[in-house]
């Protein structure tokens, strides 16, 4: 709070960048975590998390005031015009300090507390263990072993403490290879296919122009020997050859083919982090183009889609080699940017498990968190060298989305799942992506001091389901890399632009239709069961009455039979039921009037507890809490009343009396009070 020079500014104009005349006048609030713009006329609020702010720019003074252009890591771009230049400067200097803290302990995750009782701090931190994932791949085995040499991160401090290496590689080989690789990142297993072909990852060798290392050469031979079905090992250098050659001058470079037997080297030309950073800047400028020609020419000059295709091409090359039974070793420069991208994408193409929600989270835990990626530096979490910032993880998610477009039935998760991942990597709200490696997160004790993103997402799993997913139908994904099939991801880079998105999200519409059908089917099953039980009860009562009446006819000859139970009025029936003696018509199997009334009331409550009609998603523009529905926001139906609410208003589930399954389903707060009172 000490950085906030001015907590509130009135008469601020928020300008639509596509229409300068369309501005909104409201009040700007600065809190410890958010910048909030309140539009009193529309009763709308715009919340911007400080950690999401990528840049704040002071534009030239205008006749209406001093403009501030704020660009966010979520690709929101907004301009605030503040009447007084001094107030504008105070807001500017405050945001500059709050969006990039100097001290890592000042990140949002270390101050964040959950408002939901369902999310506890420990939830999610034990969801994934690296040894369990290797065990799923059936390692350790006869060819691969778990080494303890990096238990205290002595071998490589940016690698996981548990490394899988060839069983024949002794300590001297591991130590020598580590010393010969940049940052000590020696070759280690990251994925083992069922055909015994493997993907290993490392960093570039410290070869310079002529240096060699016998232990490193032997290490690669031992990796090759772990695969009995191939006599060759592919080494994929993800860099352009000219970049790798330039690194030789710094004593690094690439492997000399003369020193590594039975090894084939491939340079696959993914550009470095600086090129990717410049490409993203141009892509953001592309989104601000107002004409068709301007948009297309700017998109082409950004080179963004070309870079995405290059990533997919390299990953596809690795996946095809593995499918053919050839093991691959992958590296770039330091082995934590392009290497993480292509190793995870290749595994995504090869293994259906990684295309599930749990599997994709496991893939990120393994190839990005355990094996190290500089999230702090690449995402600009702290005040650091701006040249270290690069959209490496964003490109991985973009490439995943491209695969989802081509094979929508192969993925359990939807586009929203990727967007939530992207935004929370940038938000620092959770400790999952804080730090540059596993050791950093252990030293920071993030599992004790912060919440886990996986724990949060576990409580919102229904928002991420892809209704087209068909498990077991697709094994390998072989993407079509034709230029026409590499798309601009509007849902990511232009998601805040009004008028460019469909009125209804196709995935959400399909999912809501499926859930509505499931609710009705469950209701029909319950009513069918209730009708059957009522029929049985009536049948038993009728048979009992017939039996009792027949007995009376036999014992009361010559007397008119007037004591049939259905001829009693309410008073006589009450007297009959409360009598101490045994009357022939008094029986537990015969329905009383009170029983009938209770049964009717119960059935009525059960019928009313399930909404037969659900409101159309298209007709919902604002939640009952006055929150306007944005493009990326999930609209959720209450299964009892059929109305549409935001996820904040439907944060509970409850079993409805009219459902046969008894499964908890989403209900709004008003309906929750009703069903919780009538339920037994």
XYZ file of C-alpha atoms in Angstrom:
680
model
C 0.000 0.000 0.000
C 2.965 2.343 0.495
C 3.414 2.511 -3.302
C -0.137 3.807 -3.903
C 0.187 7.556 -4.285
C -3.431 8.129 -5.232
C -6.104 5.502 -4.418
C -8.996 7.089 -6.333
C -9.388 9.302 -9.408
C -12.788 10.570 -10.554
C -13.972 11.679 -14.001
C -11.658 9.295 -15.838
C -12.442 8.478 -19.463
C -11.899 4.914 -20.710
C -11.486 4.922 -24.502
C -12.352 2.167 -26.949
C -9.270 1.862 -29.144
C -11.412 1.149 -32.220
C -13.659 4.142 -31.662
C -12.155 7.194 -29.980
C -15.575 8.858 -29.796
C -16.975 5.943 -27.805
C -15.632 6.677 -24.328
C -16.952 5.891 -20.859
C -16.631 8.255 -17.908
C -16.159 6.669 -14.498
C -13.977 6.374 -11.423
C -10.557 4.742 -11.259
C -9.517 2.922 -8.075
C -6.040 1.639 -7.209
C -5.821 -1.185 -4.678
C -2.852 -3.266 -3.539
C -3.598 -5.895 -6.197
C -5.917 -4.433 -8.841
C -6.679 -1.379 -10.949
C -10.485 -1.025 -11.042
C -12.535 1.197 -13.360
C -16.179 1.657 -12.338
C -18.790 2.808 -14.843
C -21.690 4.076 -12.671
C -24.218 4.382 -15.507
C -23.866 0.804 -16.753
C -23.089 -0.523 -13.267
C -20.057 -2.239 -14.812
C -16.528 -2.749 -13.527
C -13.252 -3.384 -15.329
C -10.679 -5.155 -13.154
C -7.017 -5.262 -14.142
C -4.638 -7.287 -12.004
C -1.378 -5.401 -11.451
C 0.660 -8.513 -12.276
C -1.104 -8.748 -15.650
C 0.147 -5.327 -16.719
C 2.920 -5.657 -19.291
C 3.514 -1.962 -19.924
C 2.204 1.485 -18.983
C 2.792 4.265 -21.486
C 2.161 8.001 -21.062
C 0.746 9.332 -24.314
C 0.969 12.982 -25.398
C -1.356 15.397 -23.609
C -4.708 16.023 -25.252
C -7.395 18.629 -24.786
C -9.332 16.264 -22.511
C -6.426 15.280 -20.280
C -3.391 13.045 -19.891
C -3.813 9.579 -21.488
C -2.302 6.384 -20.080
C -2.074 3.359 -22.405
C -2.027 0.076 -20.476
C -1.141 -3.151 -22.267
C -1.648 -6.432 -20.430
C -0.067 -9.857 -20.693
C -3.584 -11.168 -21.287
C -3.686 -8.998 -24.462
C -6.102 -6.476 -23.011
C -5.263 -2.966 -24.174
C -7.014 0.000 -22.585
C -6.516 3.770 -22.499
C -7.503 5.941 -19.530
C -7.646 9.701 -19.957
C -7.129 11.478 -16.632
C -8.073 15.147 -16.427
C -5.157 16.298 -14.267
C -1.614 15.577 -15.439
C -0.394 15.261 -11.836
C -2.997 12.588 -11.068
C -2.036 10.786 -14.269
C 1.623 10.799 -13.259
C 0.765 9.443 -9.795
C -1.234 6.596 -11.332
C 1.573 5.916 -13.799
C 4.325 5.758 -11.168
C 2.168 3.621 -8.878
C 1.435 1.058 -11.593
C 5.083 0.884 -12.658
C 6.070 -0.151 -9.129
C 3.177 -2.551 -8.539
C 3.189 -4.447 -11.848
C 6.790 -5.645 -11.457
C 7.966 -5.974 -7.848
C 11.667 -5.932 -7.056
C 11.444 -8.561 -4.317
C 10.002 -11.978 -5.166
C 8.288 -12.089 -1.761
C 6.097 -9.193 -2.927
C 4.511 -11.257 -5.684
C 0.732 -11.629 -5.514
C 0.815 -15.330 -4.572
C 2.478 -14.622 -1.216
C -0.337 -12.228 -0.228
C -3.286 -13.991 -1.870
C -5.916 -15.619 0.343
C -8.812 -17.597 -1.079
C -12.358 -16.395 -0.446
C -13.689 -19.897 -1.055
C -13.811 -22.371 1.815
C -13.481 -25.205 -0.707
C -9.959 -24.127 -1.705
C -7.372 -24.821 0.960
C -3.712 -23.909 0.670
C -2.542 -27.523 0.572
C -4.889 -28.532 -2.278
C -3.112 -29.375 -5.531
C 0.475 -29.522 -4.334
C 0.413 -33.318 -4.079
C -1.484 -33.977 -7.314
C 1.645 -34.752 -9.333
C 4.884 -36.520 -8.561
C 7.609 -36.979 -11.157
C 8.357 -40.533 -10.045
C 4.713 -41.488 -10.619
C 4.859 -40.223 -14.176
C 8.063 -42.154 -14.867
C 6.430 -45.189 -13.285
C 3.564 -44.807 -15.743
C 6.172 -45.048 -18.509
C 7.444 -48.230 -16.791
C 10.775 -46.804 -15.717
C 13.102 -47.579 -14.031
C 13.578 -50.795 -16.020
C 16.382 -52.903 -17.473
C 17.621 -50.048 -19.680
C 16.931 -46.959 -17.539
C 17.691 -46.191 -13.910
C 16.889 -43.495 -11.371
C 20.051 -41.701 -10.284
C 20.431 -39.983 -6.913
C 23.390 -37.859 -7.996
C 21.180 -34.773 -8.258
C 19.385 -35.370 -4.954
C 20.722 -32.082 -3.540
C 20.907 -30.409 -6.976
C 24.678 -30.783 -6.936
C 24.868 -32.143 -10.485
C 22.549 -29.540 -12.035
C 20.644 -26.990 -9.971
C 18.052 -26.285 -12.695
C 17.117 -29.968 -13.171
C 14.749 -32.056 -11.027
C 16.251 -33.932 -8.091
C 15.182 -37.210 -9.710
C 16.771 -38.006 -13.066
C 16.308 -41.053 -15.281
C 19.505 -41.968 -17.132
C 20.809 -45.080 -18.962
C 21.499 -47.914 -16.525
C 24.955 -48.419 -18.052
C 25.948 -44.775 -17.429
C 28.073 -44.700 -14.261
C 28.782 -41.684 -12.054
C 31.895 -40.663 -13.963
C 29.963 -40.555 -17.234
C 27.159 -38.505 -15.689
C 29.553 -36.073 -14.041
C 31.690 -35.670 -17.159
C 28.688 -35.154 -19.415
C 27.218 -32.600 -17.006
C 30.463 -30.611 -16.954
C 30.526 -30.597 -20.758
C 26.970 -29.260 -21.116
C 25.849 -25.637 -20.664
C 24.490 -24.993 -17.129
C 25.302 -28.618 -16.309
C 22.147 -29.794 -18.083
C 23.256 -33.278 -19.104
C 21.137 -35.629 -21.272
C 18.241 -37.133 -19.263
C 15.103 -39.053 -20.159
C 11.857 -37.104 -20.469
C 9.628 -39.530 -22.417
C 9.751 -43.277 -23.102
C 7.465 -44.735 -25.748
C 6.037 -48.246 -25.553
C 8.316 -49.265 -28.471
C 11.357 -48.335 -26.278
C 12.205 -45.276 -28.370
C 12.905 -42.341 -26.067
C 13.092 -38.550 -25.964
C 16.003 -37.212 -23.933
C 16.772 -33.555 -23.355
C 19.840 -31.513 -22.490
C 21.602 -28.220 -23.290
C 24.225 -27.391 -25.900
C 27.737 -28.812 -25.478
C 30.674 -26.601 -24.469
C 32.459 -27.710 -27.592
C 33.717 -24.431 -29.000
C 35.569 -25.080 -32.234
C 37.350 -28.318 -31.347
C 36.712 -29.427 -27.751
C 35.370 -32.901 -27.072
C 34.332 -34.950 -24.043
C 34.683 -38.745 -23.959
C 32.120 -39.071 -21.151
C 29.535 -37.085 -23.126
C 30.185 -39.151 -26.240
C 29.772 -42.316 -24.194
C 26.591 -40.931 -22.631
C 24.970 -40.587 -26.054
C 26.062 -44.103 -26.976
C 24.436 -45.465 -23.834
C 21.207 -43.613 -24.673
C 21.281 -45.191 -28.132
C 21.788 -48.668 -26.617
C 18.651 -48.365 -24.461
C 16.656 -48.812 -27.681
C 17.340 -52.290 -29.128
C 15.193 -51.606 -32.190
C 17.399 -48.898 -33.719
C 21.104 -48.618 -34.454
C 21.030 -44.843 -34.734
C 20.304 -41.917 -32.412
C 18.899 -38.627 -33.676
C 20.242 -35.428 -32.125
C 17.836 -32.564 -32.786
C 19.273 -29.075 -32.374
C 16.205 -26.837 -32.439
C 18.228 -23.740 -33.399
C 19.019 -22.467 -36.883
C 22.465 -23.762 -37.856
C 23.877 -20.236 -38.128
C 22.876 -19.489 -34.519
C 24.531 -22.675 -33.294
C 27.694 -21.822 -35.209
C 27.742 -18.328 -33.688
C 27.693 -19.854 -30.204
C 30.978 -21.614 -30.960
C 32.766 -18.295 -30.566
C 31.586 -18.244 -26.938
C 32.953 -21.739 -26.309
C 29.602 -23.456 -26.815
C 28.025 -24.618 -30.054
C 26.985 -28.096 -31.150
C 28.241 -31.671 -31.305
C 30.960 -32.604 -33.786
C 29.618 -35.419 -35.968
C 33.074 -36.977 -36.166
C 33.131 -37.692 -32.420
C 29.650 -39.212 -31.995
C 29.194 -42.613 -33.660
C 25.885 -43.833 -35.091
C 24.353 -40.411 -34.497
C 22.498 -38.231 -36.995
C 22.306 -34.483 -36.386
C 19.402 -32.271 -37.441
C 19.108 -28.479 -37.216
C 15.427 -27.519 -37.297
C 15.509 -23.738 -37.180
C 13.327 -22.370 -34.359
C 14.322 -18.765 -33.728
C 15.622 -17.473 -30.379
C 13.747 -15.698 -27.589
C 14.614 -12.225 -28.898
C 13.076 -12.908 -32.298
C 9.963 -14.326 -30.619
C 9.621 -11.281 -28.345
C 9.782 -8.924 -31.320
C 7.291 -11.121 -33.177
C 4.768 -10.869 -30.340
C 5.092 -7.079 -30.253
C 4.201 -6.979 -33.941
C 1.348 -9.431 -33.377
C -0.159 -7.120 -30.752
C 0.121 -4.247 -33.220
C -1.654 -6.480 -35.738
C -4.644 -6.791 -33.410
C -4.966 -2.992 -33.383
C -5.219 -2.699 -37.170
C -8.544 -1.310 -38.370
C -8.381 -2.300 -42.051
C -8.265 -5.718 -43.699
C -5.122 -4.921 -45.676
C -3.423 -3.553 -42.579
C -4.306 -6.625 -40.539
C -3.114 -9.149 -43.140
C 0.138 -7.365 -43.959
C 0.899 -6.803 -40.261
C 0.163 -10.453 -39.430
C 2.540 -11.583 -42.151
C 5.310 -9.200 -41.113
C 5.051 -10.358 -37.484
C 6.099 -13.864 -38.527
C 4.115 -15.271 -35.605
C 2.301 -18.003 -37.516
C 5.556 -18.964 -39.224
C 7.170 -19.456 -35.806
C 4.212 -21.531 -34.572
C 4.461 -23.722 -37.671
C 8.210 -24.123 -37.153
C 7.569 -25.346 -33.606
C 4.949 -27.836 -34.760
C 7.190 -28.990 -37.607
C 10.085 -29.719 -35.250
C 7.816 -31.483 -32.759
C 6.243 -33.534 -35.548
C 9.702 -34.579 -36.754
C 10.556 -35.842 -33.258
C 7.200 -37.626 -32.872
C 7.561 -39.336 -36.260
C 11.047 -40.543 -35.354
C 9.767 -41.996 -32.083
C 6.870 -43.694 -33.909
C 9.407 -45.328 -36.213
C 11.356 -46.612 -33.205
C 14.265 -44.128 -33.335
C 15.347 -42.438 -30.100
C 15.869 -38.659 -30.110
C 17.971 -36.326 -27.994
C 16.854 -32.681 -28.061
C 18.591 -29.453 -27.117
C 18.676 -25.756 -27.962
C 21.058 -23.371 -26.174
C 20.443 -23.859 -22.464
C 17.706 -26.437 -22.907
C 14.855 -24.666 -21.121
C 13.004 -22.762 -23.876
C 12.756 -24.378 -27.311
C 13.641 -27.741 -25.794
C 10.698 -27.557 -23.397
C 8.404 -26.534 -26.236
C 9.197 -29.345 -28.661
C 9.660 -32.133 -26.086
C 6.223 -31.460 -24.601
C 4.543 -30.993 -27.993
C 6.069 -34.220 -29.356
C 4.833 -36.118 -26.286
C 1.416 -34.502 -26.773
C 1.289 -35.873 -30.313
C 2.410 -39.345 -29.234
C 0.598 -40.043 -25.968
C -3.204 -39.758 -25.509
C -2.707 -39.455 -21.736
C -1.166 -36.007 -22.174
C -4.307 -34.901 -24.032
C -6.432 -35.346 -20.920
C -6.755 -32.587 -18.314
C -4.699 -34.479 -15.750
C -2.196 -35.579 -18.384
C -1.646 -32.074 -19.744
C -1.044 -30.780 -16.235
C 1.402 -33.652 -15.713
C 3.187 -32.759 -18.955
C 3.616 -29.154 -17.765
C 4.823 -30.327 -14.362
C 7.410 -32.576 -15.999
C 8.776 -30.688 -19.004
C 8.305 -27.109 -17.804
C 8.396 -27.085 -14.006
C 10.586 -30.069 -13.069
C 13.103 -29.774 -15.929
C 13.151 -26.010 -15.576
C 11.815 -23.065 -17.514
C 12.599 -19.483 -16.518
C 9.024 -18.416 -15.774
C 10.136 -15.479 -13.640
C 12.339 -14.118 -16.408
C 10.313 -15.067 -19.499
C 6.999 -13.799 -18.066
C 8.476 -10.665 -16.473
C 7.233 -11.419 -12.970
C 9.943 -9.216 -11.430
C 11.919 -6.150 -12.428
C 14.559 -7.770 -14.580
C 16.354 -7.423 -17.894
C 13.564 -6.843 -20.456
C 15.615 -8.824 -22.987
C 14.918 -11.957 -20.923
C 11.159 -11.650 -21.470
C 9.799 -13.894 -24.229
C 6.446 -15.601 -25.008
C 7.843 -19.142 -24.870
C 5.000 -20.681 -22.859
C 2.398 -18.689 -24.820
C 3.723 -20.260 -28.023
C 3.452 -23.731 -26.494
C -0.214 -23.104 -25.673
C -0.800 -21.649 -29.147
C 0.721 -24.761 -30.742
C -1.496 -26.949 -28.552
C -4.538 -24.969 -29.714
C -3.510 -25.545 -33.347
C -3.502 -29.306 -32.681
C -6.905 -29.035 -30.997
C -8.309 -27.349 -34.101
C -7.194 -30.228 -36.287
C -8.225 -33.029 -33.920
C -11.006 -31.673 -31.672
C -12.062 -35.177 -30.574
C -8.580 -36.020 -29.274
C -8.469 -33.540 -26.364
C -10.407 -33.714 -23.116
C -9.943 -29.993 -22.432
C -11.238 -26.948 -24.286
C -9.895 -23.541 -25.268
C -10.889 -21.988 -21.929
C -8.565 -24.431 -20.161
C -5.601 -23.076 -22.152
C -6.630 -19.457 -21.527
C -6.913 -20.013 -17.769
C -3.470 -21.622 -17.774
C -1.970 -18.734 -19.715
C -3.539 -16.021 -17.581
C -2.570 -17.592 -14.256
C 1.000 -18.217 -15.370
C 1.122 -14.449 -15.816
C -0.963 -13.476 -12.774
C 1.334 -14.864 -10.034
C -1.848 -15.510 -8.052
C -0.712 -19.077 -7.429
C 2.751 -20.329 -6.552
C 2.776 -23.112 -9.161
C 4.698 -21.129 -11.798
C 6.851 -18.988 -9.519
C 10.607 -19.418 -9.869
C 12.788 -20.652 -12.706
C 13.262 -24.263 -11.618
C 12.285 -26.885 -9.050
C 15.007 -25.807 -6.630
C 13.750 -22.197 -6.671
C 10.266 -23.285 -5.647
C 11.600 -25.481 -2.843
C 13.776 -22.632 -1.525
C 10.787 -20.269 -1.650
C 8.564 -22.887 0.087
C 5.745 -22.117 -2.328
C 3.885 -25.326 -1.389
C 3.638 -24.036 2.188
C 3.157 -20.310 1.604
C 0.997 -20.149 -1.530
C -1.999 -21.776 -3.198
C -1.651 -24.199 -6.118
C -3.203 -23.480 -9.499
C -4.046 -27.174 -9.847
C -6.072 -27.058 -6.623
C -8.023 -24.066 -7.918
C -8.669 -25.672 -11.312
C -9.862 -28.895 -9.673
C -12.831 -26.934 -8.293
C -13.753 -25.642 -11.763
C -13.229 -28.780 -13.826
C -16.671 -28.610 -15.453
C -15.612 -25.361 -17.169
C -12.787 -27.051 -19.067
C -14.536 -30.096 -20.555
C -14.487 -30.526 -24.340
C -17.865 -32.022 -25.358
C -16.359 -33.508 -28.538
C -13.737 -35.567 -26.705
C -13.731 -39.272 -27.607
C -11.263 -41.130 -25.351
C -9.412 -43.996 -26.982
C -10.352 -42.953 -30.506
C -7.104 -41.164 -31.417
C -3.660 -42.524 -30.584
C -1.019 -40.529 -32.483
C -1.624 -37.032 -33.845
C 0.097 -36.263 -37.123
C -0.654 -32.597 -37.765
C -1.200 -31.199 -41.225
C 1.270 -28.325 -41.458
C -0.118 -26.749 -44.618
C 0.100 -22.957 -44.284
C -3.670 -22.625 -44.702
C -4.229 -24.683 -41.521
C -2.081 -22.585 -39.182
C -4.572 -20.116 -37.734
C -4.496 -16.799 -35.911
C -5.778 -17.507 -32.381
C -8.519 -14.917 -32.065
C -9.672 -16.341 -28.728
C -6.296 -15.514 -27.168
C -4.985 -12.381 -28.838
C -8.282 -10.602 -29.640
C -10.514 -11.962 -26.889
C -11.311 -8.524 -25.424
C -12.422 -7.037 -28.730
C -16.180 -6.727 -28.995
C -17.835 -7.685 -32.253
C -15.201 -10.159 -33.461
C -16.486 -13.233 -31.620
C -19.586 -15.364 -32.195
C -22.526 -14.632 -29.910
C -22.374 -18.193 -28.641
C -19.318 -20.294 -27.938
C -19.796 -23.556 -29.838
C -18.080 -25.652 -27.192
C -20.110 -24.094 -24.378
C -23.342 -24.548 -26.327
C -22.614 -28.229 -26.952
C -21.612 -28.785 -23.344
C -24.727 -27.050 -22.008
C -26.918 -29.078 -24.377
C -25.302 -32.288 -23.172
C -25.753 -31.304 -19.530
C -29.389 -30.306 -20.129
C -30.097 -33.669 -21.759
C -28.335 -35.461 -18.892
C -30.480 -33.562 -16.373
C -33.716 -34.433 -18.182
C -32.728 -38.084 -18.588
C -31.877 -38.306 -14.906
C -35.233 -36.688 -14.091
C -37.119 -39.115 -16.352
C -35.415 -42.073 -14.665
C -36.436 -40.735 -11.272
C -40.057 -40.145 -12.301
C -40.249 -43.587 -13.938
C -38.998 -45.128 -10.733
C -41.479 -43.116 -8.644
C -44.388 -44.051 -10.903
C -43.422 -47.705 -10.613
C -43.282 -47.568 -6.813
C -46.666 -45.790 -6.624
C -48.208 -48.382 -8.952
C -46.904 -51.179 -6.747
C -48.270 -49.520 -3.606
C -51.697 -48.958 -5.179
C -51.751 -52.536 -6.447
C -50.923 -53.902 -2.999
C -53.587 -51.698 -1.407
C -56.204 -52.812 -3.924
C -55.403 -56.486 -3.396
C -55.561 -56.049 0.358
C -58.934 -54.334 0.109
C -60.270 -57.076 -2.136
C -59.090 -59.753 0.280
C -60.561 -58.008 3.296
C -63.856 -57.379 1.490
C -64.129 -61.051 0.510
C -63.554 -62.092 4.118
C -66.302 -59.742 5.283
C -68.748 -61.165 2.720
C -68.123 -64.652 3.990
C -68.541 -63.731 7.685
C -71.353 -61.207 7.455
C -74.042 -63.065 5.463
C -77.423 -61.403 5.104
C -76.004 -57.972 6.028
C -75.376 -55.133 3.628
C -71.729 -54.382 3.205
C -71.219 -50.689 3.890
C -67.813 -50.665 5.503
C -65.664 -50.414 2.370
C -62.681 -48.194 3.174
C -63.270 -45.869 0.238
C -66.762 -45.022 1.510
C -65.569 -43.638 4.806
C -65.453 -39.921 5.165
C -62.340 -38.266 6.586
C -63.606 -38.363 10.150
C -64.537 -42.057 10.123
C -61.299 -42.923 8.364
C -59.366 -41.096 11.056
C -61.269 -42.942 13.740
C -60.625 -46.219 11.982
C -56.883 -45.633 11.760
C -56.640 -44.596 15.428
C -58.792 -47.466 16.757
C -57.165 -50.008 19.020
C -59.110 -53.003 17.764
C -58.271 -54.976 14.633
C -60.629 -53.937 11.880
C -60.535 -55.987 8.668
C -59.831 -52.868 6.609
C -57.183 -51.487 8.916
C -53.817 -52.366 7.325
C -50.360 -50.831 6.863
C -50.528 -51.685 3.169
C -53.519 -49.433 2.573
C -52.855 -45.763 1.764
C -54.384 -43.190 4.092
C -55.464 -39.707 3.037
C -52.530 -38.142 4.895
C -50.125 -40.560 3.224
C -51.561 -39.631 -0.143
C -51.199 -35.926 0.556
C -47.590 -36.352 1.695
C -46.806 -38.412 -1.369
C -48.342 -35.816 -3.688
C -46.398 -32.981 -1.997
C -43.156 -34.903 -2.226
C -43.643 -35.698 -5.907
C -44.533 -32.056 -6.588
C -41.295 -30.910 -4.916
C -39.318 -33.442 -6.916
C -40.873 -32.296 -10.200
C -40.298 -28.623 -9.375
C -36.672 -29.257 -8.389
C -35.555 -29.824 -11.985
C -35.711 -27.144 -14.708
C -37.318 -28.514 -17.864
C -36.383 -25.436 -19.905
C -32.958 -23.786 -19.802
C -32.437 -20.196 -20.826
C -30.565 -19.740 -24.105
C -26.900 -18.771 -23.778
C -27.347 -16.239 -26.553
C -29.978 -14.272 -24.631
C -27.800 -13.873 -21.527
C -25.698 -10.708 -21.550
C -25.457 -10.016 -17.826
C -25.579 -12.119 -14.657
C -28.128 -11.536 -11.876
C -25.286 -9.968 -9.862
C -24.958 -7.291 -12.618
C -21.681 -8.771 -13.910
C -21.659 -8.489 -17.726
C -20.727 -11.712 -19.528
C -17.485 -11.340 -21.492
C -16.258 -13.591 -24.277
C -13.974 -15.676 -22.093
C -16.366 -15.913 -19.133
C -18.145 -19.220 -18.556
C -21.919 -18.986 -18.447
C -23.379 -21.608 -16.116
C -26.978 -22.809 -15.884
C -28.693 -23.487 -12.582
C -30.075 -27.001 -12.972
C -33.074 -26.163 -10.801
C -34.362 -22.877 -12.235
C -32.681 -22.941 -15.674
C -31.366 -19.365 -15.396
C -27.798 -18.386 -16.361
C -25.246 -17.129 -13.857
C -21.544 -16.329 -13.662
C -19.227 -18.771 -11.895
C -19.137 -16.560 -8.799
C -22.918 -16.865 -8.359
C -22.896 -20.622 -8.909
C -20.118 -21.820 -6.653
C -21.962 -24.730 -5.012
C -23.368 -28.069 -6.120
C -26.242 -29.952 -4.533
C -28.172 -33.156 -5.372
C -31.663 -32.376 -6.658
C -34.610 -34.411 -5.271
C -35.900 -34.921 -8.819
C -32.739 -36.661 -10.037
C -32.385 -40.411 -9.773
C -28.576 -40.411 -9.558
C -28.303 -38.197 -6.477
C -25.280 -36.546 -8.101
C -24.487 -32.964 -6.940
C -25.165 -30.466 -9.746
C -24.707 -26.681 -10.104
C -27.433 -24.601 -8.449
C -27.660 -20.856 -7.850
C -27.641 -19.467 -4.334
C -31.399 -18.850 -4.213
C -32.212 -22.373 -5.358
C -29.633 -23.813 -2.984
C -31.570 -22.410 -0.029
C -34.803 -23.972 -1.301
C -33.519 -27.478 -2.090
C -31.434 -27.667 1.079
C -34.602 -26.996 3.121
C -36.866 -29.529 1.393
C -34.249 -32.266 1.132
C -34.380 -34.921 3.866
